Every structure is written in structure tokens, then in C-alpha cells.
Amino acid sequence: MDLFQRDIEDVNNESRQLAQKRKIVSLLNKSEKPLTIPGICKKVKLSVPTGTKLINELIERNVIIESGKKETDNGRRPSLYKVDPDYAYSIGVVVLLKGISLSVFNLEMAESITFEDEHFELDNSPECLERVVAFVLDAIEKSGLKGKRILGLGMGITGRVNSGTGYSYNYFNFLEESLTDFFAKRFSFPVYIDNDTHVLGVAEQFFGHARNIRNAFVVNMSRGLGLAIIANGEIVVGEQGFAGEFGHMQFAESNKLCLCGKRGCLGTEVSGYALEQNFQEQVDVGETSLLMVNRSRDKIKYGHILKAAVDGDALAISLVHNMGFKIGKALGNMINFLNPGAIIIGGEFARAEEVLIDSIKSGMTHTALLLPLRSCELMFSSIGTEAASKGAAAIVLRNLKLI
Amino acid sequence: MDLFQRDIEDVNNESRQLAQKRKIVSLLNKSEKPLTIPGICKKVKLSVPTGTKLINELIERNVIIESGKKETDNGRRPSLYKVDPDYAYSIGVVVLLKGISLSVFNLEMAESITFEDEHFELDNSPECLERVVAFVLDAIEKSGLKGKRILGLGMGITGRVNSGTGYSYNYFNFLEESLTDFFAKRFSFPVYIDNDTHVLGVAEQFFGHARNIRNAFVVNMSRGLGLAIIANGEIVVGEQGFAGEFGHMQFAESNKLCLCGKRGCLGTEVSGYALEQNFQEQVDVGETSLLMVNRSRDKIKYGHILKAAVDGDALAISLVHNMGFKIGKALGNMINFLNPGAIIIGGEFARAEEVLIDSIKSGMTHTALLLPLRSCELMFSSIGTEAASKGAAAIVLRNLKLI
DNA sequence: GTTGGTTAGTAAAAAAAATTATAAACTTGC
DNA sequence: GCAAGTTTATAATTTTTTTTACTAACCAAC
């Protein structure tokens, strides 16, 4: 941000012009297509001569570039301008229980390079934190980003996180300072953190199905169960960043004990973990499945079961179907609460769309009121596995108001 | 708004200066205390000479007034300025099933006059709509507002309402146009509508306990059960304005049939209506209460029961306590969902604070996770019965960005 | 191809705003 | 009670921005 600012900034403290330049850059970056000078000036409420002056200065500094001429029906063809997509980069990091990954994105959010360490295991220790720092520094070293402008690093991390203060409550909570402050000291650019599920929500909001929808839920159905809430066009993180604890909401019908200590948590019935448990229970009472053919009962992970369901395995279908119905009921209740325009199913379970879609819809009808349900579209994420790191990097741009 | 604009506006189309003047007025109105010229200029990023010029023009037009001199430790004492509180007025109207009321507020939101018609009965007919129009016109006539600037009218109305489009779905839905468009034609100022519960939330957000809290729930516990959600500092109305359908969420333990057609709606167990039902049931199985001394079983309304609970009536206490526990459980679940910093109990039930507070808290502990619960404060509304009309009028100012 | 219509971009003139300088109002310390 | 220091407010000057006017680039129709 510092570099970025200094480039837009002039030598003198021209705060008014600086703000206008920032507006121009922000507008150009948000726009899908390149824009003309008259178009830009209209949007930022500037006269054409001053707008031209500022734009030329930004070109001088390599922030924006010309990008051909616009085809018009009549009149002189205007030049088109856009932000140089490679003027600056943002970094997205995802820290999960098992595995850490880092991707570098340019301003157009095109992924340029990705690093992964599948052997990484997250634990709440200074050593692990140092491993994260080393991983990031090493990746930056290898990526050839040296000397290039890095706007910042966004990090999605498992557990409870306060994105406002930058504190992480479950991991690396031994620090005196906030996690973002710690990282800022170690790196030469600002760091923003959020919960892995919220990060997925950001990705869906800017690049996925939630674009142009001001109220939506993004469900992270993987081994655990999380939910990102978009209300009034913004991700809701709540007072301390804990919003979206969907897995621990009391919607379950059974009374299974949850890791949180309570009974009745939805996550005990709907989650990758629960899917594995349910599968084993069914096998134990004599149910059969193609999955058992060349695997032992304990080695079957929820990913296998999801794949089997899509492939037509009866037991897997029945289990997944059952979960869809249950989460559908819970989501239906939440539809009454927040009246979202869309619910997007993301995470590993998204690949079982065919099996889940009808069961979730069916569950929703049991709890949701007619009118809010009618206008809530159920969708499945299509932005794939790199979604999380893209969302993490997007946090940086969001903070700089570039998206 | 038109009058208001024209007064700030100059004869020529000075859109830049106009925007700055609007900023100044907005800043002064939002500020609790009057401000100095240097203070204003700093906030709106204007030089002192230009700021002075604009402020003098606003004084010329009677929009803002001088308000004494500031006490400082050293230097020349600056003059203080504030918006003339009686420069303009906003009108708040509340349309309930039984009763309609209208209050006039000045820019400081001091209530100047109130009109009520307790005999009004809401039904979905053109005649009833005409009665509303007549009531408003009559009240304005009597209020002496003629010739004064009216910024607009905010209306809180029972039932489902889309505040964005201005359509009302349950009442006056026979109109071709939106309800706000209809009113705009009949009155000489803009009209904004919202659900009665959302309006209560706005009141609490700007004048009550939810001030300075970016995430909160405002529960409207009266004959029905509604909830206004404040997330990221804004009221969430959802995609069509249906957010907060708390009464129809499936949290109930019994299977009573709700008016909406579903079973398990929270409103069947927690609401003024349910309280009356429960009371009658208990009386029928032999329970006694002081309330029965000089009233017939059918004549006892939930308001009486709430008063009796506060006065120490055992049966009433037990019933209200029970409801507190149930709504507490439901709210606890929602705490996990949105991580609010406060929950404010408003509506008629707010007066039973002593009886409700512990039962609600107790219910919350059964469902809410420790961390989000710990930081969520339970409060009872203190802005009283005129809250709704104040909230309705506040919608007008919010739309003009004056609060 | 020339003329008329249309829009982009630039140059000169006019208007508006920001600096800078100065006067006025006030406190404090000697 | 008067000088030094501070802050507000206004006047004079400088800078910036907008308007207006004009030229350039393009299409279409004749």
C-alpha cells in the first residue's frame, strides 16, 4: 500500500488530486471493460481537461495504460484506458489444518503462480507460525515478485478470526500483538486476515455467483460446516468476526455431542466428518457399498463418499441425500431470518450438486416461508478449489477499495 | 426533499458547491454538538475561506444558525454553528392493525406534536387507504406545518414491506403502483415505508441502545414477534424486505399450527397472542391468578398478563418466564449466526424486563457458543412507545443522509 | 469527395478554491 | 498591564479547475 500510494501520490502533498487519482484507478479497476476519458470524467465528476491531466500523470507513472480505441457509431473514436494489470500484485494465502497454499494475483485477479505445501500441519505454536512466515517468504522469493509492487497479503485461516482487529483466536493466539501486526513486521507489505469461510464468501461475492446479489449465503461444506453471510452487499463478520458459526447452530434432530461441548449442533449431522461417521455406522449394521470393495472401513474419507454418491452408489446417495435435507431445513430457517437472494453451496460438497440440489430444496420447503423461499436461488459454487486463495487476495484489493 | 434541495441549491446548477453544502449540513446534523468553521472545514476537506463562504450562504438561507462561541484554552474564540432545528420537519407515521399515529419531528428529532386514532382498523381495502391519507392530511392541517419545510414522511406498517421498492405485500397490495408512489402523488413530499419492526430497529439504532453498535438485534415482542437485524451498522432488510421473520422461524418445541400454515413457528409459543392462549389454557386446567378476580377469562389481554407478571402474579410470572427461556434459546442460535454485540428487547414485552431478563439469558446459554455469547449484551428498550414513530421519521433523515 | 453531424481532445479565458498574509480576539506569563 | 503565543476570521495573492471555444477524427448521406 505504501508503494502503491507513493506512486499515485505526487511529490507535494496534493491530497485532493491524490484522492481523485485514487478514484480513477479504483473506477478503472472495478470496471470490467476499459473506459474513455469522457466516461471517467463523468463518473468521478471532473472536467475533461483536469481528468485528462490526471490520467496522463497516471500513465506517466505506469499505473494505467492505453488499451486501443473504442468502436463508436459516430464521432471521433475515444482512446480507452485501463489499469495496467501487472502494475501491482496481491497475494492470497490459505492456511488450513492440513496444508498451506499461496497464490499471486495481478490486478485483474489472474492467478500467476501458486505454491502449496500439503505436508504442512497447523498447530498453535510459535514454530508453526515461523513455518508459515518461511513458506510465504520462500514463495515470494521463488515467484519473482522481488522489486515488483505488492499491494498486500490476504490470509484465510481456519478457526475464529477477527478480521477487524487482525486477531486470531484459535491459532497463533500466543502473540502479544495481533496476527496482522506480527506479519506486517515480518513482511514489507500489509497483511489482512479472515476466517477461511469468510474468505470463500469474498471469492463468491466478487468472482462467483454472488456477484450483483446484495444478500446471500455462501455455505462452506467440507470437513466442517461454515457459512459466510452477505447482507446489504457486504460480508457480515459480526462484532468479533465470529458470524456464520453454522456448524454449531442447534438445528440437529439427534443429540450427538459436539466438539464444542454442546449437543444438537448441526455440524454433528451435516459435515464431512459426520458423513464419515454415518457411513461407518451404516456399514456396521450391514449396509454395503461399492466403496468397501477395495478399501478398509476406516480409510474411507468423506471425499470418497461424495464421489461415490455422484457415481451412483446407493448407500452414499442415501447418506448425502439425508444431509442435504437436514441442511436444507436449517437454511430454510435462515432464509426467513435474512431473506437472501441466493444460497451458494461451496466447499468439497459442491461437487455432489446432482445429489444435493433436490434434497436441500426439499428441506428448505419444510421451514422457509413461501415468499422469501421463492426468491432465493440455490446455486453451487463454480469457482473451484482456488476460490479460497483468490478470495484471500481479494481482501487486499477490497481494503484498498480497488474492487 | 425538493424544498430542502432547492434551499441548499443555488439558482445556477452548482453541483460541486451543492454537494459540499449538503456535506456541511449533514455533518452538522449528525454531530451532537455545534461545530466551528475550522472544525467543519477540516472534516469536509475544504479551506477555511471557502468553508466560511458556503456556511455564510447557508446562514443566509436560514438552514444553519450561529449558536454561541466555543470555550477554548487559548486563542480567539470560534463561533459555533448548527443546523436550525426548526429549519425543516419530518413526519413519522405508524400504521398498526388497530390504531394509527403520526408524529412531527424537527431536525433534532424532538417531537413537536402527535396525533392518534385508536379507532382505526387496518384492512386491505381502498377505503382504508383513503382513511390513512385523510388522517395524514388532517394531522398536517392541524399541526400548523403549512408553509414549513417538510422533508418527507416515513411510515412503519404492519406486514411484509419492501422498503427498497416501496411495495407493501400484505396491505394496500391492490395498487398498480408502489405504496410510496401512491402517497407521493397525494402528498407534496416524498414518502418512505418499512415494516413496523424495522422501523423500531431504526429508532433503536439512532436514538436507543444500538447507537455505536455495528451488529445488533432489536426484537419487537408485542402481539406478534418480529426482529430487526443491524449488521455492519445497517438495518438488514434482505432481498425483498422480508428479513427478520422471527415469529415464523422453526424453533418451537410444540407442533402448534401457525397462521402461516406451518407448524413449529416460534411465534406460536412466544408472542402476545401465545401468552393469551397459554394463560387461558392454564386457567382452564385450574390455575388461578389475580387477573381473574374481576375480569372474564376471554377479556384478559397479553398487556394485562405482562403487568401482572411485573406485579408478582405467580401464574403470569411463570408464563412470561417460560417465554423468555424459549426466545432466549432461539436468540442464542442467532447469536452464533451473526455474532451481534447487543440484543435489545423492544415492544410491549420490554416492560416486563425484570421477569424476562434472566430467563432470556438462561435460554441463550443453552444454544449460544461461549465467545459470541460473552460479548453480546442483553438490553431492554428505553425509548418507549413513541419509538416507532420516531424511527419512521428517522427513515426520512437517513434517506437524506442527515443522520 | 464534399458537406453536415457527432464526439474527442486541447488551448485560451474565466471562475473558483487554496495558500499566504494579516488583522482580530483571546490566554498566559512576567 | 503589556508582550508573547494561539487560534479565528478575513483580505490579497496564487494556484487549480472549469467553461468556453476551437480543432481533430470519424461516419453517413448526397
CSV table of N, CA, C and O in Angstrom, one decimal, chain A residues 284-346:
chain,number,residue,atom,x,y,z
A,284,ASP,N,-21.5,-50.8,9.6
A,284,ASP,CA,-21.5,-51.7,10.8
A,284,ASP,C,-22.8,-52.4,11.0
A,284,ASP,O,-22.9,-53.5,11.5
A,285,VAL,N,-23.9,-51.8,10.5
A,285,VAL,CA,-25.2,-52.5,10.6
A,285,VAL,C,-25.5,-53.3,9.4
A,285,VAL,O,-26.7,-53.8,9.2
A,286,GLY,N,-24.5,-53.5,8.5
A,286,GLY,CA,-24.7,-54.5,7.4
A,286,GLY,C,-24.9,-53.9,6.1
A,286,GLY,O,-25.0,-54.6,5.1
A,287,GLU,N,-25.0,-52.5,5.9
A,287,GLU,CA,-25.2,-51.9,4.6
A,287,GLU,C,-23.9,-52.2,3.8
A,287,GLU,O,-22.8,-52.2,4.3
A,288,THR,N,-24.1,-52.3,2.5
A,288,THR,CA,-22.9,-52.5,1.6
A,288,THR,C,-22.8,-51.3,0.7
A,288,THR,O,-23.7,-50.5,0.5
A,289,SER,N,-21.6,-51.1,0.2
A,289,SER,CA,-21.3,-50.1,-0.8
A,289,SER,C,-20.1,-50.4,-1.7
A,289,SER,O,-19.2,-51.2,-1.3
A,290,LEU,N,-20.1,-49.9,-2.9
A,290,LEU,CA,-19.0,-50.2,-3.8
A,290,LEU,C,-17.7,-49.7,-3.2
A,290,LEU,O,-16.6,-50.2,-3.5
A,291,LEU,N,-17.8,-48.7,-2.3
A,291,LEU,CA,-16.6,-48.1,-1.7
A,291,LEU,C,-15.8,-49.1,-0.9
A,291,LEU,O,-14.6,-49.0,-0.7
A,292,MET,N,-16.5,-50.1,-0.4
A,292,MET,CA,-15.9,-51.1,0.5
A,292,MET,C,-15.1,-52.1,-0.3
A,292,MET,O,-14.4,-52.9,0.3
A,293,VAL,N,-15.3,-52.2,-1.6
A,293,VAL,CA,-14.7,-53.2,-2.4
A,293,VAL,C,-13.2,-53.3,-2.1
A,293,VAL,O,-12.7,-54.4,-1.8
A,294,ASN,N,-12.5,-52.2,-2.3
A,294,ASN,CA,-11.0,-52.4,-2.1
A,294,ASN,C,-10.4,-51.4,-1.1
A,294,ASN,O,-9.3,-50.9,-1.2
A,295,ARG,N,-11.3,-51.1,-0.1
A,295,ARG,CA,-10.8,-50.2,1.0
A,295,ARG,C,-11.3,-50.7,2.3
A,295,ARG,O,-12.3,-51.3,2.4
A,296,SER,N,-10.5,-50.4,3.3
A,296,SER,CA,-11.0,-50.8,4.7
A,296,SER,C,-11.9,-49.7,5.2
A,296,SER,O,-11.8,-48.5,4.8
A,297,ARG,N,-12.8,-50.0,6.1
A,297,ARG,CA,-13.9,-49.2,6.6
A,297,ARG,C,-13.3,-47.8,7.1
A,297,ARG,O,-13.9,-46.8,6.9
A,298,ASP,N,-12.2,-47.9,7.8
A,298,ASP,CA,-11.7,-46.6,8.4
A,298,ASP,C,-11.0,-45.7,7.4
A,298,ASP,O,-10.7,-44.5,7.7
A,299,LYS,N,-10.6,-46.2,6.3
A,299,LYS,CA,-9.8,-45.5,5.3
A,299,LYS,C,-10.7,-44.6,4.4
A,299,LYS,O,-10.2,-43.9,3.5
A,300,ILE,N,-12.0,-44.8,4.5
A,300,ILE,CA,-12.9,-44.1,3.6
A,300,ILE,C,-13.2,-42.7,4.1
A,300,ILE,O,-13.7,-42.5,5.2
A,301,LYS,N,-12.8,-41.7,3.3
A,301,LYS,CA,-12.9,-40.3,3.7
A,301,LYS,C,-14.2,-39.7,3.1
A,301,LYS,O,-14.7,-40.3,2.1
A,302,TYR,N,-14.6,-38.6,3.6
A,302,TYR,CA,-15.9,-38.0,3.0
A,302,TYR,C,-15.8,-37.7,1.6
A,302,TYR,O,-16.8,-37.7,0.8
A,303,GLY,N,-14.6,-37.3,1.1
A,303,GLY,CA,-14.4,-37.1,-0.3
A,303,GLY,C,-14.8,-38.3,-1.2
A,303,GLY,O,-15.4,-38.2,-2.2
A,304,HIS,N,-14.4,-39.5,-0.7
A,304,HIS,CA,-14.7,-40.7,-1.4
A,304,HIS,C,-16.2,-40.9,-1.5
A,304,HIS,O,-16.7,-41.3,-2.5
A,305,ILE,N,-16.8,-40.7,-0.3
A,305,ILE,CA,-18.3,-40.9,-0.3
A,305,ILE,C,-19.0,-40.0,-1.2
A,305,ILE,O,-19.9,-40.4,-1.9
A,306,LEU,N,-18.5,-38.7,-1.3
A,306,LEU,CA,-19.2,-37.7,-2.2
A,306,LEU,C,-19.0,-38.2,-3.6
A,306,LEU,O,-20.0,-38.1,-4.4
A,307,LYS,N,-17.8,-38.7,-4.0
A,307,LYS,CA,-17.6,-39.1,-5.3
A,307,LYS,C,-18.5,-40.3,-5.6
A,307,LYS,O,-19.1,-40.4,-6.7
A,308,ALA,N,-18.6,-41.3,-4.7
A,308,ALA,CA,-19.4,-42.4,-4.8
A,308,ALA,C,-20.9,-42.1,-5.0
A,308,ALA,O,-21.6,-42.7,-5.9
A,309,ALA,N,-21.3,-41.1,-4.3
A,309,ALA,CA,-22.7,-40.6,-4.5
A,309,ALA,C,-23.0,-40.2,-5.9
A,309,ALA,O,-24.0,-40.5,-6.5
A,310,VAL,N,-22.0,-39.4,-6.4
A,310,VAL,CA,-22.2,-38.9,-7.8
A,310,VAL,C,-22.1,-40.0,-8.8
A,310,VAL,O,-22.8,-40.0,-9.8
A,311,ASP,N,-21.3,-41.0,-8.4
A,311,ASP,CA,-21.2,-42.2,-9.3
A,311,ASP,C,-22.3,-43.2,-9.2
A,311,ASP,O,-22.4,-44.2,-9.9
A,312,GLY,N,-23.2,-43.0,-8.3
A,312,GLY,CA,-24.4,-43.8,-8.2
A,312,GLY,C,-24.5,-44.8,-7.1
A,312,GLY,O,-25.4,-45.6,-7.0
A,313,ASP,N,-23.5,-44.8,-6.2
A,313,ASP,CA,-23.5,-45.7,-5.1
A,313,ASP,C,-24.7,-45.5,-4.2
A,313,ASP,O,-24.9,-44.4,-3.7
A,314,ALA,N,-25.6,-46.5,-4.0
A,314,ALA,CA,-26.8,-46.3,-3.3
A,314,ALA,C,-26.7,-45.8,-1.9
A,314,ALA,O,-27.4,-44.9,-1.4
A,315,LEU,N,-25.8,-46.4,-1.1
A,315,LEU,CA,-25.6,-46.0,0.3
A,315,LEU,C,-25.1,-44.6,0.4
A,315,LEU,O,-25.6,-43.8,1.1
A,316,ALA,N,-24.1,-44.2,-0.5
A,316,ALA,CA,-23.6,-42.9,-0.4
A,316,ALA,C,-24.7,-41.9,-0.8
A,316,ALA,O,-24.8,-40.8,-0.2
A,317,ILE,N,-25.4,-42.2,-1.8
A,317,ILE,CA,-26.5,-41.3,-2.2
A,317,ILE,C,-27.5,-41.1,-1.1
A,317,ILE,O,-27.9,-39.9,-0.7
A,318,SER,N,-27.8,-42.1,-0.4
A,318,SER,CA,-28.8,-42.0,0.7
A,318,SER,C,-28.3,-41.2,1.8
A,318,SER,O,-29.0,-40.3,2.3
A,319,LEU,N,-27.0,-41.3,2.1
A,319,LEU,CA,-26.4,-40.5,3.2
A,319,LEU,C,-26.3,-39.1,2.8
A,319,LEU,O,-26.6,-38.2,3.6
A,320,VAL,N,-25.8,-38.8,1.6
A,320,VAL,CA,-25.7,-37.4,1.2
A,320,VAL,C,-27.0,-36.7,1.1
A,320,VAL,O,-27.2,-35.6,1.4
A,321,HIS,N,-28.0,-37.5,0.5
A,321,HIS,CA,-29.3,-37.0,0.4
A,321,HIS,C,-29.9,-36.6,1.7
A,321,HIS,O,-30.5,-35.5,1.9
A,322,ASN,N,-29.7,-37.4,2.7
A,322,ASN,CA,-30.1,-37.2,4.1
A,322,ASN,C,-29.5,-35.9,4.6
A,322,ASN,O,-30.2,-35.0,5.2
A,323,MET,N,-28.2,-35.7,4.3
A,323,MET,CA,-27.6,-34.4,4.8
A,323,MET,C,-28.1,-33.2,4.1
A,323,MET,O,-28.3,-32.2,4.7
A,324,GLY,N,-28.4,-33.4,2.8
A,324,GLY,CA,-28.9,-32.3,2.0
A,324,GLY,C,-30.3,-31.8,2.6
A,324,GLY,O,-30.5,-30.6,2.8
A,325,PHE,N,-31.1,-32.8,3.0
A,325,PHE,CA,-32.4,-32.5,3.6
A,325,PHE,C,-32.2,-31.7,4.9
A,325,PHE,O,-32.9,-30.7,5.1
A,326,LYS,N,-31.3,-32.2,5.7
A,326,LYS,CA,-31.1,-31.6,7.0
A,326,LYS,C,-30.6,-30.1,6.9
A,326,LYS,O,-31.1,-29.2,7.6
A,327,ILE,N,-29.6,-30.0,6.1
A,327,ILE,CA,-29.0,-28.6,5.9
A,327,ILE,C,-30.1,-27.7,5.2
A,327,ILE,O,-30.1,-26.5,5.5
A,328,GLY,N,-30.8,-28.3,4.4
A,328,GLY,CA,-31.9,-27.5,3.7
A,328,GLY,C,-32.9,-27.0,4.7
A,328,GLY,O,-33.3,-25.8,4.7
A,329,LYS,N,-33.2,-27.8,5.7
A,329,LYS,CA,-34.2,-27.3,6.8
A,329,LYS,C,-33.5,-26.2,7.5
A,329,LYS,O,-34.2,-25.2,7.8
A,330,ALA,N,-32.2,-26.3,7.9
A,330,ALA,CA,-31.6,-25.3,8.6
A,330,ALA,C,-31.5,-24.0,7.8
A,330,ALA,O,-31.7,-22.9,8.2
A,331,LEU,N,-31.1,-24.2,6.5
A,331,LEU,CA,-31.0,-23.0,5.6
A,331,LEU,C,-32.4,-22.3,5.4
A,331,LEU,O,-32.5,-21.1,5.3
A,332,GLY,N,-33.4,-23.1,5.3
A,332,GLY,CA,-34.7,-22.6,5.2
A,332,GLY,C,-35.1,-21.6,6.3
A,332,GLY,O,-35.6,-20.5,6.1
A,333,ASN,N,-34.7,-22.0,7.5
A,333,ASN,CA,-34.9,-21.2,8.7
A,333,ASN,C,-34.1,-19.9,8.6
A,333,ASN,O,-34.6,-18.8,8.9
A,334,MET,N,-32.9,-20.0,8.0
A,334,MET,CA,-32.1,-18.8,7.9
A,334,MET,C,-32.6,-17.9,6.7
A,334,MET,O,-32.4,-16.7,6.7
A,335,ILE,N,-33.3,-18.5,5.8
A,335,ILE,CA,-34.0,-17.7,4.7
A,335,ILE,C,-35.0,-16.8,5.3
A,335,ILE,O,-35.1,-15.6,5.0
A,336,ASN,N,-35.8,-17.3,6.3
A,336,ASN,CA,-36.8,-16.5,7.0
A,336,ASN,C,-36.1,-15.4,7.7
A,336,ASN,O,-36.6,-14.3,7.9
A,337,PHE,N,-34.9,-15.6,8.2
A,337,PHE,CA,-34.2,-14.7,9.0
A,337,PHE,C,-33.6,-13.5,8.2
A,337,PHE,O,-33.7,-12.4,8.6
A,338,LEU,N,-33.0,-13.8,7.1
A,338,LEU,CA,-32.3,-12.8,6.4
A,338,LEU,C,-32.8,-12.5,4.9
A,338,LEU,O,-32.2,-11.6,4.3
A,339,ASN,N,-33.7,-13.3,4.5
A,339,ASN,CA,-34.3,-13.1,3.1
A,339,ASN,C,-33.2,-12.9,2.0
A,339,ASN,O,-33.2,-11.9,1.3
A,340,PRO,N,-32.3,-13.9,1.9
A,340,PRO,CA,-31.2,-13.8,0.9
A,340,PRO,C,-31.8,-14.0,-0.5
A,340,PRO,O,-32.8,-14.7,-0.7
A,341,GLY,N,-31.1,-13.5,-1.5
A,341,GLY,CA,-31.5,-13.7,-2.9
A,341,GLY,C,-30.8,-14.9,-3.4
A,341,GLY,O,-31.3,-15.4,-4.5
A,342,ALA,N,-29.8,-15.4,-2.8
A,342,ALA,CA,-29.2,-16.7,-3.3
A,342,ALA,C,-28.5,-17.4,-2.1
A,342,ALA,O,-28.0,-16.8,-1.2
A,343,ILE,N,-28.4,-18.7,-2.3
A,343,ILE,CA,-27.6,-19.5,-1.4
A,343,ILE,C,-26.7,-20.3,-2.2
A,343,ILE,O,-27.1,-21.0,-3.2
A,344,ILE,N,-25.4,-20.2,-2.0
A,344,ILE,CA,-24.4,-20.8,-2.8
A,344,ILE,C,-23.7,-21.9,-2.0
A,344,ILE,O,-23.1,-21.6,-0.9
A,345,ILE,N,-23.7,-23.1,-2.5
A,345,ILE,CA,-23.1,-24.2,-1.8
A,345,ILE,C,-21.7,-24.3,-2.3
A,345,ILE,O,-21.4,-24.6,-3.5
A,346,GLY,N,-20.7,-24.1,-1.4
A,346,GLY,CA,-19.3,-24.2,-1.8
A,346,GLY,C,-18.6,-25.3,-0.9
A,346,GLY,O,-19.3,-25.9,-0.1
